[in-house]
PDB file of C-alpha atoms in Angstrom:
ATOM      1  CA  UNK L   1     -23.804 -30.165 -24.386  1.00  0.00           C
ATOM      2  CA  UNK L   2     -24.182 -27.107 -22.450  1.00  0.00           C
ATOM      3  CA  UNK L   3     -21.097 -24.765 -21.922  1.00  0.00           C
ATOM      4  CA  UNK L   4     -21.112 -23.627 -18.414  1.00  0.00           C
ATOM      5  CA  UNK L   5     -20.203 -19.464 -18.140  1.00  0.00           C
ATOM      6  CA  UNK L   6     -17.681 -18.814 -16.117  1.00  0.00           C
ATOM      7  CA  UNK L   7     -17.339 -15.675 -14.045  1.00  0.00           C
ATOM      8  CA  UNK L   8     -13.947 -13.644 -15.462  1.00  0.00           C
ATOM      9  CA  UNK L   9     -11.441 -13.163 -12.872  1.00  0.00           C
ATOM     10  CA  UNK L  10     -13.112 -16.367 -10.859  1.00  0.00           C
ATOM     11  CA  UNK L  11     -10.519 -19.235 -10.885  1.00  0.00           C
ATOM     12  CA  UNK L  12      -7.570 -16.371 -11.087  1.00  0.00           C
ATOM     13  CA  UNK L  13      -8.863 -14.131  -7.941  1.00  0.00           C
ATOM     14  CA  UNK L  14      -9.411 -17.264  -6.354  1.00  0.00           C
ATOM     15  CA  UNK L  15      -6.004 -18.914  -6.748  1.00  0.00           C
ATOM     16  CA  UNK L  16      -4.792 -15.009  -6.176  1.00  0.00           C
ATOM     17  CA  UNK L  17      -7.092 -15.034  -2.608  1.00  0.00           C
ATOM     18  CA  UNK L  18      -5.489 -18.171  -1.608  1.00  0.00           C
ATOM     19  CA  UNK L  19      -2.532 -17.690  -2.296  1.00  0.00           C
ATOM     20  CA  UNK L  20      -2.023 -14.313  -1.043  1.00  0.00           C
ATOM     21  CA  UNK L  21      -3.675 -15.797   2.577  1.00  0.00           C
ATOM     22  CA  UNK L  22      -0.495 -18.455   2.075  1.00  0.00           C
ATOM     23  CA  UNK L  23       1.988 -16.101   2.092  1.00  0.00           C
ATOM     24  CA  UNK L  24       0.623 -14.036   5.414  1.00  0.00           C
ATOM     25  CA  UNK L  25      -0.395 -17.162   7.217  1.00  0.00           C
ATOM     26  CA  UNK L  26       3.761 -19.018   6.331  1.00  0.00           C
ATOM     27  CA  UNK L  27       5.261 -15.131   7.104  1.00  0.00           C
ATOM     28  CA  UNK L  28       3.473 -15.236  10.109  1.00  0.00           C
ATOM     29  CA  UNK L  29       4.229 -19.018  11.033  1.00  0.00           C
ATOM     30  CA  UNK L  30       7.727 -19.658   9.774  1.00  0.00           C
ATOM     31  CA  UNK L  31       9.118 -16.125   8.949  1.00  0.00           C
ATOM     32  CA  UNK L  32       9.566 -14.316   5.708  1.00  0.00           C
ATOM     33  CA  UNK L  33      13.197 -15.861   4.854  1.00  0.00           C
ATOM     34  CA  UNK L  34      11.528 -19.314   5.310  1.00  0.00           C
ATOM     35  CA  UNK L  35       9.337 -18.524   2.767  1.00  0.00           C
ATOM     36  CA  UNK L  36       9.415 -20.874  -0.874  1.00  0.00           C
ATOM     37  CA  UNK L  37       7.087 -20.983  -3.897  1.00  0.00           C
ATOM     38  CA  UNK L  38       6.881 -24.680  -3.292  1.00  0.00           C
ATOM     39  CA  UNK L  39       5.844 -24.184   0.576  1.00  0.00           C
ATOM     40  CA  UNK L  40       3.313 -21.557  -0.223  1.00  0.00           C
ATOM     41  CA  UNK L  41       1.558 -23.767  -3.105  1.00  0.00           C
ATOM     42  CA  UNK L  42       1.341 -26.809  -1.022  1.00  0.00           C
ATOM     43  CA  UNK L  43      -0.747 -24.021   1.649  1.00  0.00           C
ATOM     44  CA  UNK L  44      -2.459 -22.667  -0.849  1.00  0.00           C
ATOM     45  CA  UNK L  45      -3.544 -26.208  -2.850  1.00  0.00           C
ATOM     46  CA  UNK L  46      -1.933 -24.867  -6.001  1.00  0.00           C
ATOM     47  CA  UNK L  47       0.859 -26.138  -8.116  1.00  0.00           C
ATOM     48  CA  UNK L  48       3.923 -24.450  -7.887  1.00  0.00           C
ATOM     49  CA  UNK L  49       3.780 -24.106 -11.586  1.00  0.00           C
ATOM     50  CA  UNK L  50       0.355 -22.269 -11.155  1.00  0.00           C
ATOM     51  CA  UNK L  51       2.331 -19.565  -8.955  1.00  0.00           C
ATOM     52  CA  UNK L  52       5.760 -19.293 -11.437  1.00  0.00           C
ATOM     53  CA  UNK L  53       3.134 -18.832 -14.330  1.00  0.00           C
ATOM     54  CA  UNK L  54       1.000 -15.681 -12.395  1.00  0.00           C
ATOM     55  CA  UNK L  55       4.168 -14.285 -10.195  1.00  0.00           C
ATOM     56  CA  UNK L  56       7.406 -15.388 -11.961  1.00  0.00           C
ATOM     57  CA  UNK L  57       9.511 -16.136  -8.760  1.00  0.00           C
ATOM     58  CA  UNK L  58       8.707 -15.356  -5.272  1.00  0.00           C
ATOM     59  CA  UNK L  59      10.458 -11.715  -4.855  1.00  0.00           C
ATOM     60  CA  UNK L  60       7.261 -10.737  -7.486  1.00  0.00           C
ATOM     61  CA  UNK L  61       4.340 -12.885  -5.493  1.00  0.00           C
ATOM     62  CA  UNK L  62       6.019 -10.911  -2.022  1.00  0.00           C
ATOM     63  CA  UNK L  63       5.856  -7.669  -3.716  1.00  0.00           C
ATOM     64  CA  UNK L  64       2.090  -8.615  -5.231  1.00  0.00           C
ATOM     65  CA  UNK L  65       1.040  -9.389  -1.476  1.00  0.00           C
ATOM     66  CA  UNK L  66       3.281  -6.507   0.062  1.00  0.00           C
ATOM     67  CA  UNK L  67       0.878  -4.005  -2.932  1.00  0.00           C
ATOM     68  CA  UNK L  68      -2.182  -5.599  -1.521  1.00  0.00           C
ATOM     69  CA  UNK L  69      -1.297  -4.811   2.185  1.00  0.00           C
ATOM     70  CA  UNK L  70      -0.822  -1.339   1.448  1.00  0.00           C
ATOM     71  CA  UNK L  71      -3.941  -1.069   0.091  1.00  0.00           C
ATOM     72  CA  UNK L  72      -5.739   1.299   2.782  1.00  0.00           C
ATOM     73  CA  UNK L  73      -8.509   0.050   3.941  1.00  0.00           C
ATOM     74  CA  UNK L  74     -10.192   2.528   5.316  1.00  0.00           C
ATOM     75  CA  UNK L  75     -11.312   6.062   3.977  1.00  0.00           C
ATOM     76  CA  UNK L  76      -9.539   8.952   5.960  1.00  0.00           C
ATOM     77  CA  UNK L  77     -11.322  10.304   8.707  1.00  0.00           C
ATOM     78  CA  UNK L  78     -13.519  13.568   8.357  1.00  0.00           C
ATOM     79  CA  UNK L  79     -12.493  15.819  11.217  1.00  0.00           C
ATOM     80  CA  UNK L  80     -14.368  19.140   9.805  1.00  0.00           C
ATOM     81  CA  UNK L  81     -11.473  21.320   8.236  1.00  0.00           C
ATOM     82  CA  UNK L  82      -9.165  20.639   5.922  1.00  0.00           C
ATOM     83  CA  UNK L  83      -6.244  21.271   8.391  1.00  0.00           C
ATOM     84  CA  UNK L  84      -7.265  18.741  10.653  1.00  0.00           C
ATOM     85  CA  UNK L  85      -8.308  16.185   7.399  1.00  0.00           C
ATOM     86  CA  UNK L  86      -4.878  16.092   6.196  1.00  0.00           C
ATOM     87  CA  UNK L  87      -3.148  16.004   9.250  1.00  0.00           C
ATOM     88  CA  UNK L  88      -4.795  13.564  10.862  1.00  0.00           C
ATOM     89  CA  UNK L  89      -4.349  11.470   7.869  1.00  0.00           C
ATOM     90  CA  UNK L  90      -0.437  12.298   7.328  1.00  0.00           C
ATOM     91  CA  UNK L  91      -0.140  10.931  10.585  1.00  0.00           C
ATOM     92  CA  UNK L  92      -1.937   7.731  10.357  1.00  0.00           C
ATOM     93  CA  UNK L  93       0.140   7.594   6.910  1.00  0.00           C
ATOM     94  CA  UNK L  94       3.507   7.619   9.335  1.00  0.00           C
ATOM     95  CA  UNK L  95       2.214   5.378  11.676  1.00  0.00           C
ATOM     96  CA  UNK L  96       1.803   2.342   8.732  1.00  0.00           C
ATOM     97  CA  UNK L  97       4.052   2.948   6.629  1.00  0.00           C
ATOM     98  CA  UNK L  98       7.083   3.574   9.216  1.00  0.00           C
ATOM     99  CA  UNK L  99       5.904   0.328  11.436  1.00  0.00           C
ATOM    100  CA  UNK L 100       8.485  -2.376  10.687  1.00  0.00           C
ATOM    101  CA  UNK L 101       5.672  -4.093   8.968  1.00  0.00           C
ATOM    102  CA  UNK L 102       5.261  -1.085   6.873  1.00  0.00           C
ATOM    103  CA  UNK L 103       8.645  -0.735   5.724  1.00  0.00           C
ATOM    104  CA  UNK L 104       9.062  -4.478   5.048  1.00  0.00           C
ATOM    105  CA  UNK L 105       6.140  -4.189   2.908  1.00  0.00           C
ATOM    106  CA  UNK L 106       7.678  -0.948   0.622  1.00  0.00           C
ATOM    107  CA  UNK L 107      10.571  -2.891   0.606  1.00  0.00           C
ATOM    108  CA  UNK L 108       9.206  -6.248  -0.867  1.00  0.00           C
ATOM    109  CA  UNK L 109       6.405  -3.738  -3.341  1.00  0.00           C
ATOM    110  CA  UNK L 110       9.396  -2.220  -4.433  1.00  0.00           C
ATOM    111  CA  UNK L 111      11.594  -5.139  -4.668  1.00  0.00           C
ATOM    112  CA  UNK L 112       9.918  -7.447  -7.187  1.00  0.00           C
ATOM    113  CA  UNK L 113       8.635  -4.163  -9.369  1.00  0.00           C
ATOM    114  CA  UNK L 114      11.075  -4.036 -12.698  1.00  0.00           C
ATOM    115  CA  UNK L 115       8.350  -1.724 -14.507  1.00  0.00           C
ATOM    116  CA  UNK L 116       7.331   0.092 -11.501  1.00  0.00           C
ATOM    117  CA  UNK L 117       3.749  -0.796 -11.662  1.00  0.00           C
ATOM    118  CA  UNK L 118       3.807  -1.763  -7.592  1.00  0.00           C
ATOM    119  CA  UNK L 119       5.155   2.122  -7.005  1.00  0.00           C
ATOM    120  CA  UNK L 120       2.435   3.391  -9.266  1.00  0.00           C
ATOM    121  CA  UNK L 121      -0.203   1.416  -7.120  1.00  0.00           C
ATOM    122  CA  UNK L 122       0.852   2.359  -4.345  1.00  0.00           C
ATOM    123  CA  UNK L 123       1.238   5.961  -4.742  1.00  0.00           C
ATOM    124  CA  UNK L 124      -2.526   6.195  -6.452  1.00  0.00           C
ATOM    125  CA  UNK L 125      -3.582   4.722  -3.173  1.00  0.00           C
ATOM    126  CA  UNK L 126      -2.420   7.345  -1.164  1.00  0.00           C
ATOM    127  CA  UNK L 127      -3.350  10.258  -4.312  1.00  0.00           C
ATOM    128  CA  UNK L 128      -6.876   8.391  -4.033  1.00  0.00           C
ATOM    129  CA  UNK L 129      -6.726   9.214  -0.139  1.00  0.00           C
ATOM    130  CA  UNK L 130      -5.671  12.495  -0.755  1.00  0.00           C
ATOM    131  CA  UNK L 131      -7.888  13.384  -3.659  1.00  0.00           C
ATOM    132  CA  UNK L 132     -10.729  12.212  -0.827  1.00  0.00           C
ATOM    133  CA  UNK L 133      -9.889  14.467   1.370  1.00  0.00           C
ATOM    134  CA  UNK L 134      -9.646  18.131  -0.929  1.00  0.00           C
ATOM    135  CA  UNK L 135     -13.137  16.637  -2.759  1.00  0.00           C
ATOM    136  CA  UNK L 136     -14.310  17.086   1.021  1.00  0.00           C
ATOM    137  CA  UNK L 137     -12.610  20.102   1.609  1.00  0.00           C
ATOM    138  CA  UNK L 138     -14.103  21.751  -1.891  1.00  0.00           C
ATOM    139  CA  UNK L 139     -17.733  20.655  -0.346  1.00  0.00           C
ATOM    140  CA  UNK L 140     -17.162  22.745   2.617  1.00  0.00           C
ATOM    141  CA  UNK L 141     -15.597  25.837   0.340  1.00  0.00           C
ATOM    142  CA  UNK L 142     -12.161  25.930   1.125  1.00  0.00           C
ATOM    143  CA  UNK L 143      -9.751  26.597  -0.771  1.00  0.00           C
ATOM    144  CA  UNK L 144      -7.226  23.627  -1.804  1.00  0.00           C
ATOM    145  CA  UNK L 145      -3.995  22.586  -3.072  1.00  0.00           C
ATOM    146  CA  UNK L 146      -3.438  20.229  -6.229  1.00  0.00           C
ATOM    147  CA  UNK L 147      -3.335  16.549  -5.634  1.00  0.00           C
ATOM    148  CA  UNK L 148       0.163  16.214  -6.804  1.00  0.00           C
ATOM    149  CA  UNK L 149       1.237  19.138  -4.704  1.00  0.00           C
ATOM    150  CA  UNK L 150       0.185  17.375  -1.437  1.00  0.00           C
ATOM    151  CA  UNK L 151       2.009  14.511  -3.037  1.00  0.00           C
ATOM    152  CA  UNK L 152       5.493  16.594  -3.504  1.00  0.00           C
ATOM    153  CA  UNK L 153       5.119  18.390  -0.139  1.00  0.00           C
ATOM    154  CA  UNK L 154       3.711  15.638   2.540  1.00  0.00           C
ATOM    155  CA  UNK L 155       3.715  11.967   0.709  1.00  0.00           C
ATOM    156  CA  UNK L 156       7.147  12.379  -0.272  1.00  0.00           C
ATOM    157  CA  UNK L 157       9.122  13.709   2.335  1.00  0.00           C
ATOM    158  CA  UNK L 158       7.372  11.188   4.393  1.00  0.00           C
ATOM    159  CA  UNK L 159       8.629   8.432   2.074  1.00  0.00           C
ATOM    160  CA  UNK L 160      11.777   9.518   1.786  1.00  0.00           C
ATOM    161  CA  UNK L 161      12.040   9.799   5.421  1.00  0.00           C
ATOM    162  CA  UNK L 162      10.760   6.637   6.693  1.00  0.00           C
ATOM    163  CA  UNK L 163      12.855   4.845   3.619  1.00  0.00           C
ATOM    164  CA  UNK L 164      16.355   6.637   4.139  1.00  0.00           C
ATOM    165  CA  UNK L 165      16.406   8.882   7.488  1.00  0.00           C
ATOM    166  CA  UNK L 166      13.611   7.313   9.827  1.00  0.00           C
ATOM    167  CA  UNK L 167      15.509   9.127  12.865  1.00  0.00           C
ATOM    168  CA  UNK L 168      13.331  11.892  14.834  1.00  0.00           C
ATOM    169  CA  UNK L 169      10.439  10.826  12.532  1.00  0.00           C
ATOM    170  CA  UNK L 170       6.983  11.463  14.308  1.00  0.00           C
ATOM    171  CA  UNK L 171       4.183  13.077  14.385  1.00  0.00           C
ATOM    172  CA  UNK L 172       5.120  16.449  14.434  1.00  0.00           C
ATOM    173  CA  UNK L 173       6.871  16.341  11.367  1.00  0.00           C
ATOM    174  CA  UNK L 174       4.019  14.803   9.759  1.00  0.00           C
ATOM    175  CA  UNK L 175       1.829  17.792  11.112  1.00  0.00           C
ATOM    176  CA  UNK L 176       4.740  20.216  10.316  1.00  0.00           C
ATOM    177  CA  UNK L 177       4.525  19.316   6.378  1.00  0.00           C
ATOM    178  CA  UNK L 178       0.789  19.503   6.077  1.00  0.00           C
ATOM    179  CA  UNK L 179       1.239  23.295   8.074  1.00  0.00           C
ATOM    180  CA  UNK L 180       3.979  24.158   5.845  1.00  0.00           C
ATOM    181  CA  UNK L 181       2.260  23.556   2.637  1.00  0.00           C
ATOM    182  CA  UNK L 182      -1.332  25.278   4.115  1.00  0.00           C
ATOM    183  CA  UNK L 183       0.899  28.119   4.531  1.00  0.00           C
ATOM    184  CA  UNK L 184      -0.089  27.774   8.554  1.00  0.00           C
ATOM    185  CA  UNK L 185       3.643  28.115  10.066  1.00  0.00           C
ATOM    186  CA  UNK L 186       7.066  26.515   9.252  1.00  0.00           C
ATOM    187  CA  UNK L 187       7.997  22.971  10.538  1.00  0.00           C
TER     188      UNK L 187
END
């Protein structure tokens, strides 16, 4: 009797895969308040024991699929200068993440995230971005701040803005923060 190998991750990124597409295709269908585990199984041709057992309840499966959405997937643009790198990319950073898809999607990362390993995710993705753009920016010669700097003066502010004072928020501000901490002009 021969014992078949099976991939790791196989069954489990599959059941993740299909259930994750549940959850978009029933949000997009029947609205995110209409939403149960038991609706999103039957989609996803899983038990609704199968999703308790990975997620726990729905408020962590929402904030699993919210982690995977923010997930950029793109690398940022390379406009030539380091300037133009990082503002080009604190604005497309605006754009998603202050979208009323955007903020639904903090909101639910956040939400179902007791340990904070969702926020930790999702702020790598955008220090992976960043780190991206100053390895670029170290190619050409220039001179560059510290990952975690561009985090404290552009992520952050942005963040807190689109979470807690989204009023006035646009480009310029984006652009302003990224001058300001280039030491190119105030805000």
């Amino acid at each position: 009797m021969s014992r078949q190998m099976v991939r790791p991750g196989g069954r489990s990124a599959r059941v993740q895969a299909s259930v994750h597409t549940a959850v978009r295709e029933l949000e997009a269908e029947v609205g995110r308040e209409a939403l149960t585990v038991p609706l999103v199984a039957q989609r996803a041709g899983v038990t609704p024991s199968t999703i308790y057992r990975r997620w726990g309840d729905l408020t962590e499966l929402l904030s699993d699929v919210a982690v995977e959405r923010l997930r950029p997937d793109t690398a940022p643009k390379d406009h030539g200068a380091l300037a133009s790198d990082l503002a080009a990319w604190a604005e497309q950073f605006l754009d998603e993440m202050a979208s009323p898809a955007g903020r639904a999607y903090i909101r639910d990362a956040l939400l179902g995230d007791p340990d904070g390993t969702n926020a930790g995710q999702c702020s790598a993705y955008a220090a992976d971005q960043v780190d991206l753009i100053l390895a670029r920016a170290t190619e050409r010669g220039d001179d560059i701040p510290e990952v975690e700097t561009v985090i404290d003066r552009v992520v952050a502010p942005l963040m807190y803005r689109i979470l807690f004072r989204p009023a006035g928020l646009d480009a310029a501000y984006a652009r302003g923060l990224v001058a300001g901490l280039l030491g190119q002009g105030g805000r």
